[in-house]
Amino acid sequence: MAKTFTDGSTIALHRHDRDQLLYAISGVMRLQTKLEASVVPPDRAVYIPAGTLHSVSIHGTVDMRTLYIAKGQFRDIAIGVRIMAVSNLLRELILALSEEPITYESDSRGDRIAKLIELELERAKELSLSIPLARDPRLQRICAAILANPADDRTLGDWSELAGASPRTIARLFQRDLGMNFNKWRQRIRFHNALDDLSRGKSIAKVAQLNGYRSSSAFSAAFVREMGIAPSRVSEHD
């Protein structure tokens, strides 16, 4: 299915009986479940297992393609929400399938395209573009403040005072609840925030400054390592 969404649109909490693959030709999608938030930049896709309660927010103009897949078709993939790289071949196959009837006959062009998509999905690289959400109230206070201002450079020791716990306790909570250390989690927040800003046309230099980086080159290098895409490519899609 093909649909276009304008900047600021939202798709309220819902779930599907089938697995779902969301792909955006342009713009940025944010997906949120009970346990995590994920960002989906251009030329990336998100795989959502059947029954997963989720919402989607739109940043920039999003030209979306949605594939619905029989539950259990990809047991190795459908173990949780996954952000996936989209190869040039997979991209063209998704676009080609969106031109076929929603219900297609066995051995038809649509059926053959779908089978090729299956092969490409099985080999697609998974990307670390999800942010786990805090459960502990002390950690939630820190995370909420960083989400509100990703450029805040306070140390873990500074944040521990806000939370009313020792730095060692907060560090342990990050690993236990979020599966990563404080610096890694804050960096991922900054890059999610940066994707939003880039999709709205802000310059790389300005985005780097807003997210706590002193130079565009340092920001760009770190962005590519973490997100698997150059910041310039996000701007190009708008």
Coordinates of C-alpha atoms in Angstrom, one line a residue:
M1 CA 0.0 0.0 0.0
A2 CA 1.2 3.5 -0.8
K3 CA 0.3 6.7 1.2
T4 CA 1.8 10.2 1.7
F5 CA 1.8 11.9 5.1
T6 CA 2.5 15.6 5.8
D7 CA 5.0 16.9 8.4
G8 CA 3.6 16.6 11.9
S9 CA 1.1 13.8 11.1
T10 CA 0.6 11.0 13.6
I11 CA -0.8 7.5 13.4
A12 CA -2.3 6.6 16.8
L13 CA -1.6 3.5 18.8
H14 CA -2.7 0.4 16.9
R15 CA -1.7 -3.2 16.1
H16 CA -2.0 -5.5 13.1
D17 CA -2.9 -9.2 12.8
R18 CA 0.0 -9.5 10.2
D19 CA 3.6 -8.6 10.3
Q20 CA 4.2 -5.2 8.7
L21 CA 7.1 -3.5 6.9
L22 CA 7.1 0.3 6.8
Y23 CA 9.4 2.0 4.2
A24 CA 9.7 5.7 3.6
I25 CA 11.0 7.0 0.3
S26 CA 11.4 10.4 1.9
G27 CA 11.1 12.0 5.3
V28 CA 11.6 10.5 8.8
M29 CA 9.3 8.2 10.8
R30 CA 9.4 7.8 14.5
L31 CA 7.8 4.5 15.8
Q32 CA 7.0 4.0 19.5
T33 CA 6.1 0.9 21.4
K34 CA 5.8 0.3 25.1
L35 CA 9.4 -0.7 25.4
E36 CA 11.3 1.5 22.9
A37 CA 11.3 4.3 20.5
S38 CA 12.7 3.9 17.0
V39 CA 13.7 6.4 14.3
V40 CA 13.5 5.4 10.6
P41 CA 15.4 7.7 8.2
P42 CA 15.0 7.7 4.5
D43 CA 16.0 4.5 2.7
R44 CA 15.5 2.5 5.9
A45 CA 12.6 0.3 6.8
V46 CA 11.1 -0.9 10.1
Y47 CA 9.8 -4.5 10.6
I48 CA 6.9 -4.7 13.1
P49 CA 5.8 -8.1 14.2
A50 CA 2.1 -9.0 14.3
G51 CA 0.3 -7.9 17.5
T52 CA 2.8 -5.1 18.4
L53 CA 1.0 -2.1 19.8
H54 CA 2.7 1.0 18.2
S55 CA 2.3 4.6 17.1
V56 CA 4.0 6.5 14.3
S57 CA 4.8 10.2 14.0
I58 CA 5.9 11.9 10.8
H59 CA 8.7 14.3 10.4
G60 CA 9.0 16.0 7.0
T61 CA 6.9 14.8 4.1
V62 CA 6.8 11.0 4.2
D63 CA 6.1 9.0 1.1
M64 CA 5.3 5.7 2.8
R65 CA 5.1 2.1 1.4
T66 CA 3.6 -0.6 3.6
L67 CA 3.9 -4.3 3.1
Y68 CA 1.7 -6.7 5.1
I69 CA 3.3 -10.1 5.6
A70 CA 1.7 -13.3 6.9
K71 CA 2.5 -13.9 10.6
G72 CA 5.3 -16.4 11.0
Q73 CA 6.7 -15.9 7.5
F74 CA 10.0 -14.6 9.0
R75 CA 10.5 -16.2 12.4
D76 CA 14.1 -15.1 12.6
I77 CA 13.2 -11.5 11.9
A78 CA 9.9 -11.1 13.7
I79 CA 11.2 -11.4 17.2
G80 CA 10.8 -7.6 17.9
V81 CA 10.7 -4.3 16.1
R82 CA 13.7 -4.1 13.8
I83 CA 15.2 -1.2 11.7
M84 CA 16.6 -2.6 8.5
A85 CA 18.9 -1.3 5.7
V86 CA 17.1 -1.1 2.3
S87 CA 19.3 -2.2 -0.6
N88 CA 18.8 -0.6 -4.0
L89 CA 17.3 -3.9 -5.2
L90 CA 14.9 -4.1 -2.2
R91 CA 13.8 -0.5 -2.7
E92 CA 12.9 -1.1 -6.4
L93 CA 11.1 -4.3 -5.5
I94 CA 9.0 -2.6 -2.8
L95 CA 8.1 0.2 -5.3
A96 CA 7.3 -2.4 -8.0
L97 CA 5.0 -4.4 -5.6
S98 CA 3.1 -1.2 -4.6
E99 CA 2.0 -0.9 -8.2
E100 CA 0.5 -4.4 -8.2
P101 CA -3.0 -5.2 -7.0
I102 CA -3.3 -5.7 -3.2
T103 CA -4.6 -9.2 -3.9
Y104 CA -2.5 -10.9 -6.5
E105 CA -2.7 -14.4 -8.0
S106 CA -0.1 -17.2 -7.4
D107 CA 2.7 -17.1 -9.9
S108 CA 1.7 -13.6 -11.1
R109 CA 4.1 -10.7 -11.4
G110 CA 3.1 -9.5 -7.9
D111 CA 3.7 -13.0 -6.5
R112 CA 7.2 -13.2 -8.1
I113 CA 8.1 -9.8 -6.8
A114 CA 7.0 -10.7 -3.3
K115 CA 9.2 -13.8 -3.4
L116 CA 12.2 -11.7 -4.3
I117 CA 11.4 -9.3 -1.5
E118 CA 11.4 -12.3 0.9
L119 CA 14.9 -13.2 -0.2
E120 CA 16.1 -9.6 0.2
L121 CA 14.5 -9.2 3.7
E122 CA 16.3 -12.3 4.9
R123 CA 19.7 -10.8 4.1
A124 CA 18.9 -7.2 5.1
K125 CA 21.3 -5.7 7.7
E126 CA 19.7 -4.7 11.0
L127 CA 20.6 -1.2 12.2
S128 CA 20.8 0.1 15.8
L129 CA 18.3 2.9 15.5
S130 CA 16.0 2.1 18.5
I131 CA 16.1 3.8 21.9
P132 CA 15.0 1.7 24.9
L133 CA 12.8 3.5 27.4
A134 CA 13.4 3.8 31.1
R135 CA 11.3 2.0 33.7
D136 CA 12.9 3.1 36.9
P137 CA 11.4 6.5 38.1
R138 CA 14.9 7.8 38.9
L139 CA 16.1 7.0 35.4
Q140 CA 12.9 8.4 33.9
R141 CA 13.7 11.9 35.4
I142 CA 17.1 11.9 33.8
C143 CA 15.9 10.6 30.4
A144 CA 13.0 13.1 30.2
A145 CA 15.5 16.0 30.8
I146 CA 17.9 14.7 28.1
L147 CA 15.0 14.2 25.7
A148 CA 14.0 17.8 26.3
N149 CA 17.5 19.1 25.7
P150 CA 19.9 16.6 24.0
A151 CA 22.7 19.2 23.9
D152 CA 22.9 19.3 27.7
D153 CA 26.5 18.3 28.6
R154 CA 26.0 17.5 32.3
T155 CA 28.0 14.5 33.5
L156 CA 26.5 11.3 34.9
G157 CA 27.5 12.6 38.3
D158 CA 25.5 15.8 37.7
W159 CA 22.5 13.8 36.6
S160 CA 22.7 11.5 39.6
E161 CA 22.0 14.5 41.9
L162 CA 18.8 15.2 39.9
A163 CA 17.7 11.5 40.3
G164 CA 18.6 11.4 44.0
A165 CA 20.9 8.4 43.6
S166 CA 24.6 7.8 43.5
P167 CA 26.5 7.8 40.1
R168 CA 27.2 4.1 40.5
T169 CA 23.5 3.3 41.0
I170 CA 22.5 5.4 38.0
A171 CA 25.2 3.8 35.8
R172 CA 23.9 0.3 36.9
L173 CA 20.3 1.3 36.1
F174 CA 21.3 2.4 32.6
Q175 CA 22.9 -1.0 31.9
R176 CA 20.0 -2.9 33.5
D177 CA 17.0 -1.0 32.1
L178 CA 18.4 0.4 28.8
G179 CA 21.1 -2.1 28.0
M180 CA 23.8 0.5 27.3
N181 CA 25.8 3.1 29.2
F182 CA 24.8 6.7 29.8
N183 CA 27.0 8.2 27.1
K184 CA 25.8 5.7 24.4
W185 CA 22.1 6.4 25.3
R186 CA 22.6 10.2 25.2
Q187 CA 24.4 10.0 21.9
R188 CA 21.6 7.9 20.4
I189 CA 19.1 10.5 21.6
R190 CA 21.1 13.2 20.0
F191 CA 21.2 11.5 16.6
H192 CA 17.4 10.9 16.7
N193 CA 17.0 14.6 17.4
A194 CA 19.4 15.4 14.6
L195 CA 17.4 13.3 12.1
D196 CA 14.3 15.4 12.8
D197 CA 16.2 18.6 12.4
L198 CA 17.9 17.5 9.2
S199 CA 14.6 16.3 7.7
R200 CA 13.3 19.8 8.2
G201 CA 16.2 21.4 6.3
K202 CA 18.4 22.7 9.1
S203 CA 22.1 22.9 8.1
I204 CA 24.5 20.2 9.3
A205 CA 26.6 22.8 11.2
K206 CA 23.5 24.1 13.0
V207 CA 22.3 20.5 13.8
A208 CA 25.8 19.6 15.2
Q209 CA 25.7 22.7 17.5
L210 CA 22.2 21.9 18.7
N211 CA 23.2 18.4 19.6
G212 CA 26.4 19.2 21.6
Y213 CA 29.1 18.9 18.9
R214 CA 31.8 21.5 18.4
S215 CA 32.4 20.8 14.7
S216 CA 30.4 19.6 11.8
S217 CA 33.1 17.0 10.8
A218 CA 33.1 15.4 14.3
F219 CA 29.3 15.2 14.3
S220 CA 29.2 13.8 10.7
A221 CA 31.7 11.1 11.5
A222 CA 29.9 10.0 14.7
F223 CA 26.6 10.2 12.9
V224 CA 27.7 7.8 10.1
R225 CA 29.2 5.3 12.6
E226 CA 26.0 5.1 14.6
M227 CA 23.2 5.6 12.0
G228 CA 24.8 4.1 8.9
I229 CA 23.9 7.1 6.8
A230 CA 25.6 10.4 6.2
P231 CA 23.7 13.5 7.5
S232 CA 23.9 15.0 4.0
R233 CA 21.8 12.1 2.7
V234 CA 18.9 12.9 5.1
S235 CA 18.7 16.5 3.8
E236 CA 18.9 15.3 0.2
H237 CA 15.6 13.5 0.5
D238 CA 13.7 16.8 1.2

